[in-house]
mmCIF file of C-alpha atoms in Angstrom:
data_model
loop_
_atom_site.group_PDB
_atom_site.id
_atom_site.type_symbol
_atom_site.label_atom_id
_atom_site.label_comp_id
_atom_site.label_asym_id
_atom_site.label_seq_id
_atom_site.Cartn_x
_atom_site.Cartn_y
_atom_site.Cartn_z
ATOM 1 C CA MET O 220 96.388 123.309 100.790
ATOM 2 C CA SER O 221 93.148 121.315 100.882
ATOM 3 C CA ARG O 222 91.116 121.562 104.083
ATOM 4 C CA ILE O 223 89.593 118.405 105.585
ATOM 5 C CA LEU O 224 87.184 118.321 108.501
ATOM 6 C CA VAL O 225 86.985 115.098 110.536
ATOM 7 C CA ILE O 226 83.859 114.833 112.721
ATOM 8 C CA ASP O 227 83.989 111.855 115.082
ATOM 9 C CA ASP O 228 83.563 111.464 118.849
ATOM 10 C CA GLU O 229 86.218 108.735 119.143
ATOM 11 C CA PRO O 230 89.631 110.376 119.811
ATOM 12 C CA SER O 231 91.475 107.276 118.592
ATOM 13 C CA ILE O 232 89.842 107.514 115.160
ATOM 14 C CA VAL O 233 90.330 111.279 114.922
ATOM 15 C CA ASN O 234 94.009 110.931 115.827
ATOM 16 C CA LEU O 235 94.549 108.026 113.428
ATOM 17 C CA VAL O 236 92.912 109.771 110.471
ATOM 18 C CA SER O 237 94.765 113.005 111.223
ATOM 19 C CA ALA O 238 98.070 111.147 111.445
ATOM 20 C CA TYR O 239 97.569 109.796 107.922
ATOM 21 C CA LEU O 240 96.250 113.010 106.355
ATOM 22 C CA LYS O 241 98.636 115.643 107.726
ATOM 23 C CA PRO O 242 101.785 114.099 106.140
ATOM 24 C CA GLU O 243 99.939 114.250 102.792
ATOM 25 C CA GLY O 244 99.882 118.032 103.124
ATOM 26 C CA TYR O 245 96.249 118.470 104.122
ATOM 27 C CA GLN O 246 95.061 120.965 106.711
ATOM 28 C CA VAL O 247 92.973 118.953 109.153
ATOM 29 C CA PHE O 248 90.238 120.328 111.417
ATOM 30 C CA THR O 249 88.327 118.193 113.909
ATOM 31 C CA ALA O 250 85.077 118.184 115.856
ATOM 32 C CA ALA O 251 83.768 115.687 118.410
ATOM 33 C CA ASP O 252 79.999 116.181 118.294
ATOM 34 C CA GLY O 253 77.224 117.124 115.887
ATOM 35 C CA PRO O 254 76.624 120.783 116.814
ATOM 36 C CA SER O 255 80.329 121.686 116.867
ATOM 37 C CA GLY O 256 80.816 119.736 113.634
ATOM 38 C CA LEU O 257 78.154 121.757 111.862
ATOM 39 C CA LYS O 258 79.664 125.012 113.162
ATOM 40 C CA ALA O 259 83.131 123.899 112.047
ATOM 41 C CA ALA O 260 81.832 123.080 108.563
ATOM 42 C CA GLN O 261 80.278 126.526 108.302
ATOM 43 C CA ALA O 262 83.341 128.309 109.677
ATOM 44 C CA TYR O 263 86.216 126.480 107.958
ATOM 45 C CA LYS O 264 84.556 125.788 104.571
ATOM 46 C CA PRO O 265 86.426 122.470 104.148
ATOM 47 C CA ASP O 266 87.025 120.859 100.782
ATOM 48 C CA LEU O 267 85.986 117.476 102.179
ATOM 49 C CA ILE O 268 84.337 116.175 105.360
ATOM 50 C CA VAL O 269 84.790 112.780 107.023
ATOM 51 C CA LEU O 270 81.604 112.360 109.059
ATOM 52 C CA ASP O 271 80.698 109.688 111.604
ATOM 53 C CA VAL O 272 77.035 108.670 111.770
ATOM 54 C CA MET O 273 76.891 108.142 115.544
ATOM 55 C CA LEU O 274 77.598 111.519 117.156
ATOM 56 C CA PRO O 275 76.460 113.078 120.440
ATOM 57 C CA GLY O 276 74.251 116.140 120.323
ATOM 58 C CA MET O 277 73.202 115.626 116.700
ATOM 59 C CA ASP O 278 73.779 112.482 114.658
ATOM 60 C CA GLY O 279 75.628 112.508 111.373
ATOM 61 C CA VAL O 280 72.487 112.091 109.262
ATOM 62 C CA GLU O 281 70.830 115.147 110.802
ATOM 63 C CA LEU O 282 74.057 117.136 110.485
ATOM 64 C CA LEU O 283 74.352 116.210 106.823
ATOM 65 C CA THR O 284 70.710 117.052 106.169
ATOM 66 C CA ARG O 285 71.246 120.544 107.579
ATOM 67 C CA LEU O 286 74.577 120.970 105.808
ATOM 68 C CA ARG O 287 73.109 120.108 102.405
ATOM 69 C CA ARG O 288 70.784 123.111 102.670
ATOM 70 C CA GLU O 289 73.784 125.375 102.234
ATOM 71 C CA SER O 290 76.744 123.363 100.926
ATOM 72 C CA ASP O 291 77.647 120.697 98.370
ATOM 73 C CA VAL O 292 80.965 119.844 100.065
ATOM 74 C CA TYR O 293 82.153 116.282 99.445
ATOM 75 C CA VAL O 294 81.185 114.069 102.414
ATOM 76 C CA ILE O 295 82.495 110.606 103.265
ATOM 77 C CA LEU O 296 80.306 108.917 105.863
ATOM 78 C CA LEU O 297 81.723 106.560 108.507
ATOM 79 C CA THR O 298 79.244 103.807 109.369
ATOM 80 C CA ALA O 299 79.246 100.625 111.445
ATOM 81 C CA ARG O 300 79.666 97.528 109.280
ATOM 82 C CA THR O 301 76.376 96.030 110.486
ATOM 83 C CA GLU O 302 74.241 99.146 110.050
ATOM 84 C CA GLU O 303 73.025 98.896 106.451
ATOM 85 C CA THR O 304 70.269 101.404 107.233
ATOM 86 C CA ASP O 305 72.867 104.064 108.057
ATOM 87 C CA LYS O 306 74.424 103.677 104.607
ATOM 88 C CA VAL O 307 71.123 103.936 102.780
ATOM 89 C CA ILE O 308 69.884 106.910 104.790
ATOM 90 C CA GLY O 309 73.251 108.629 104.587
ATOM 91 C CA LEU O 310 73.347 108.366 100.811
ATOM 92 C CA SER O 311 69.724 109.446 100.574
ATOM 93 C CA VAL O 312 70.407 112.724 102.380
ATOM 94 C CA GLY O 313 73.490 113.572 100.349
ATOM 95 C CA ALA O 314 76.618 111.660 101.385
ATOM 96 C CA ASP O 315 78.997 111.203 98.443
ATOM 97 C CA ASP O 316 80.644 108.035 99.706
ATOM 98 C CA TYR O 317 80.867 105.872 102.805
ATOM 99 C CA VAL O 318 83.462 103.779 104.615
ATOM 100 C CA THR O 319 82.539 101.074 107.113
ATOM 101 C CA LYS O 320 84.140 100.682 110.528
ATOM 102 C CA PRO O 321 86.577 99.213 111.258
ATOM 103 C CA PHE O 322 88.338 100.699 108.239
ATOM 104 C CA SER O 323 91.814 100.877 106.819
ATOM 105 C CA PRO O 324 93.237 104.401 107.192
ATOM 106 C CA ARG O 325 95.161 103.794 103.972
ATOM 107 C CA GLU O 326 91.920 103.080 102.116
ATOM 108 C CA LEU O 327 90.261 106.176 103.565
ATOM 109 C CA THR O 328 93.264 108.305 102.612
ATOM 110 C CA ALA O 329 93.174 106.898 99.080
ATOM 111 C CA ARG O 330 89.456 107.712 98.789
ATOM 112 C CA ILE O 331 90.082 111.265 100.014
ATOM 113 C CA LYS O 332 92.978 111.827 97.613
ATOM 114 C CA ALA O 333 90.983 110.486 94.660
ATOM 115 C CA ALA O 334 87.977 112.673 95.510
ATOM 116 C CA LEU O 335 90.059 115.836 95.864
ATOM 117 C CA ARG O 336 91.878 115.168 92.588
ATOM 118 C CA ARG O 337 88.535 114.989 90.786
ATOM 119 C CA LEU O 338 87.207 118.092 92.481
ATOM 120 C CA LYS O 339 90.302 120.135 91.704
ATOM 121 C CA GLY O 340 90.241 119.836 87.990
ATOM 122 C CA SER O 341 90.402 116.492 86.293
ATOM 123 C CA GLY O 342 89.250 116.548 82.705
ATOM 124 C CA ARG O 343 88.584 119.324 80.239
ATOM 125 C CA GLU O 344 88.375 122.470 82.326
ATOM 126 C CA GLY O 345 86.727 124.651 79.708
ATOM 127 C CA ALA O 346 84.382 122.048 78.278
ATOM 128 C CA ILE O 347 80.700 122.846 77.862
ATOM 129 C CA LEU O 348 78.334 119.933 77.202
ATOM 130 C CA GLU O 349 75.168 121.270 75.597
ATOM 131 C CA PHE O 350 72.005 119.350 74.890
ATOM 132 C CA ARG O 351 68.426 120.179 74.017
ATOM 133 C CA HIS O 352 67.292 120.375 77.638
ATOM 134 C CA LEU O 353 70.478 120.355 79.661
ATOM 135 C CA ARG O 354 73.796 122.237 79.811
ATOM 136 C CA ILE O 355 76.872 121.151 81.769
ATOM 137 C CA ASP O 356 79.731 123.591 82.390
ATOM 138 C CA VAL O 357 82.541 121.209 83.352
ATOM 139 C CA GLY O 358 85.010 123.850 84.538
ATOM 140 C CA ALA O 359 82.492 125.682 86.705
ATOM 141 C CA ARG O 360 80.805 122.412 87.741
ATOM 142 C CA MET O 361 77.413 123.926 86.975
ATOM 143 C CA VAL O 362 74.308 122.291 85.508
ATOM 144 C CA THR O 363 71.235 124.007 84.084
ATOM 145 C CA VAL O 364 67.994 122.485 82.822
ATOM 146 C CA GLU O 365 65.919 124.733 80.553
ATOM 147 C CA GLU O 366 68.254 127.564 81.705
ATOM 148 C CA GLN O 367 67.393 126.915 85.370
ATOM 149 C CA PRO O 368 70.339 126.043 87.673
ATOM 150 C CA VAL O 369 70.342 122.611 89.291
ATOM 151 C CA ASP O 370 72.148 122.116 92.607
ATOM 152 C CA LEU O 371 74.046 118.803 92.539
ATOM 153 C CA THR O 372 76.509 117.321 95.003
ATOM 154 C CA ALA O 373 80.020 116.519 93.789
ATOM 155 C CA SER O 374 79.278 112.844 93.130
ATOM 156 C CA GLU O 375 75.949 113.608 91.467
ATOM 157 C CA PHE O 376 77.665 116.059 89.118
ATOM 158 C CA ASP O 377 80.418 113.582 88.248
ATOM 159 C CA LEU O 378 77.925 110.813 87.502
ATOM 160 C CA LEU O 379 75.854 113.065 85.255
ATOM 161 C CA ARG O 380 78.980 114.285 83.493
ATOM 162 C CA ALA O 381 80.202 110.717 82.898
ATOM 163 C CA LEU O 382 76.883 109.738 81.335
ATOM 164 C CA ALA O 383 76.606 112.923 79.257
ATOM 165 C CA GLU O 384 80.131 112.531 77.884
ATOM 166 C CA ASN O 385 79.114 109.038 76.738
ATOM 167 C CA ARG O 386 75.687 109.999 75.411
ATOM 168 C CA GLY O 387 73.885 107.078 73.768
ATOM 169 C CA ARG O 388 76.192 104.487 75.319
ATOM 170 C CA VAL O 389 75.166 102.246 78.175
ATOM 171 C CA LEU O 390 77.542 102.516 81.129
ATOM 172 C CA SER O 391 77.447 99.740 83.698
ATOM 173 C CA ARG O 392 77.520 100.402 87.424
ATOM 174 C CA GLU O 393 81.097 99.121 87.489
ATOM 175 C CA GLN O 394 82.124 101.599 84.766
ATOM 176 C CA LEU O 395 80.439 104.482 86.589
ATOM 177 C CA LEU O 396 82.103 103.529 89.860
ATOM 178 C CA GLU O 397 85.479 103.534 88.118
ATOM 179 C CA LYS O 398 84.877 106.898 86.425
ATOM 180 C CA VAL O 399 83.526 108.678 89.502
ATOM 181 C CA TRP O 400 85.085 107.002 92.537
ATOM 182 C CA GLY O 401 88.174 105.481 90.923
ATOM 183 C CA GLY O 402 89.910 102.152 91.304
ATOM 184 C CA ALA O 403 90.266 102.611 95.076
ATOM 185 C CA TYR O 404 86.534 102.117 95.638
ATOM 186 C CA PHE O 405 85.586 98.972 97.558
ATOM 187 C CA GLY O 406 82.000 99.789 98.562
ATOM 188 C CA GLU O 407 78.702 98.593 97.162
ATOM 189 C CA MET O 408 77.479 99.277 93.638
ATOM 190 C CA ARG O 409 74.100 100.520 94.826
ATOM 191 C CA VAL O 410 75.756 103.843 95.649
ATOM 192 C CA VAL O 411 75.398 104.529 91.913
ATOM 193 C CA ASP O 412 71.655 103.804 91.951
ATOM 194 C CA VAL O 413 71.013 106.060 94.942
ATOM 195 C CA HIS O 414 72.941 109.018 93.532
ATOM 196 C CA LEU O 415 71.376 108.723 90.086
ATOM 197 C CA GLY O 416 67.958 108.625 91.725
ATOM 198 C CA HIS O 417 68.807 112.007 93.240
ATOM 199 C CA VAL O 418 70.053 113.332 89.896
ATOM 200 C CA ARG O 419 66.838 112.356 88.126
ATOM 201 C CA GLN O 420 64.749 114.001 90.810
ATOM 202 C CA LYS O 421 66.753 117.216 90.763
ATOM 203 C CA LEU O 422 66.798 117.483 86.975
ATOM 204 C CA GLY O 423 63.021 117.182 86.883
ATOM 205 C CA ARG O 424 63.399 115.128 83.695
ATOM 206 C CA PRO O 425 63.959 111.512 84.725
ATOM 207 C CA GLU O 426 63.647 110.393 81.105
ATOM 208 C CA LEU O 427 67.056 111.929 80.356
ATOM 209 C CA ILE O 428 68.731 109.050 82.226
ATOM 210 C CA ALA O 429 67.434 105.696 81.077
ATOM 211 C CA THR O 430 67.844 102.492 83.058
ATOM 212 C CA VAL O 431 68.862 99.541 80.918
ATOM 213 C CA ARG O 432 67.711 96.620 83.038
ATOM 214 C CA GLY O 433 70.498 94.292 84.058
ATOM 215 C CA VAL O 434 73.150 96.423 82.333
ATOM 216 C CA GLY O 435 73.384 100.019 83.530
ATOM 217 C CA TYR O 436 72.389 103.560 82.547
ATOM 218 C CA ARG O 437 72.273 105.650 79.364
ATOM 219 C CA PHE O 438 72.043 109.432 78.872
ATOM 220 C CA GLU O 439 69.442 110.298 76.242
ATOM 221 C CA ASP O 440 69.213 114.066 75.772
ATOM 222 C CA GLU O 441 69.768 115.357 72.229
ATOM 223 C CA PRO O 442 73.050 117.185 71.547
ATOM 224 C CA LEU O 443 73.080 120.680 70.045
#
């Protein structure tokens, strides 16, 4: 049974999300403020977190910043529709996805189900993608560069994997959104740009992911 932690200080939202998730067979934990949310994440080790930005005690961005020091759990951020800054900052500190309020609980549930399906074993479990500088163990969801481990979030790993599996081909933002977030994604395409910016920085070799202006991205490491 997958464990989902919902961190939001609005009881109506917590109850609504829980009402949609529990019938799907998920174990749902909740927290109503930043400090208790961080403690719950550390204690319950959820498979996915739904995190509101505006929280008492500690806002969602600060919580996520602290959480990313010790966990790569998949995080969906809840933001106000008018607060574009929240989306950008949230993605920059490690959110995997975001949903704007007011939101459809059906859409959120679909996003959660799609994310958990990917995390629990879509694709070739035993596949190893090996290149001159980089190695991707698909089953273990591990990446090494020059034999040094690289800590990626779930979405960062999936984006890198999608590009590596299509080495030499240009993938558009739309294609990457489809491969990583699935057909249920209705957010903005810049989520791809932000996450790939993180991947380049973490790999320490930005030249491995080329930007093809006006088209998309291409993976350029040499296969072994």
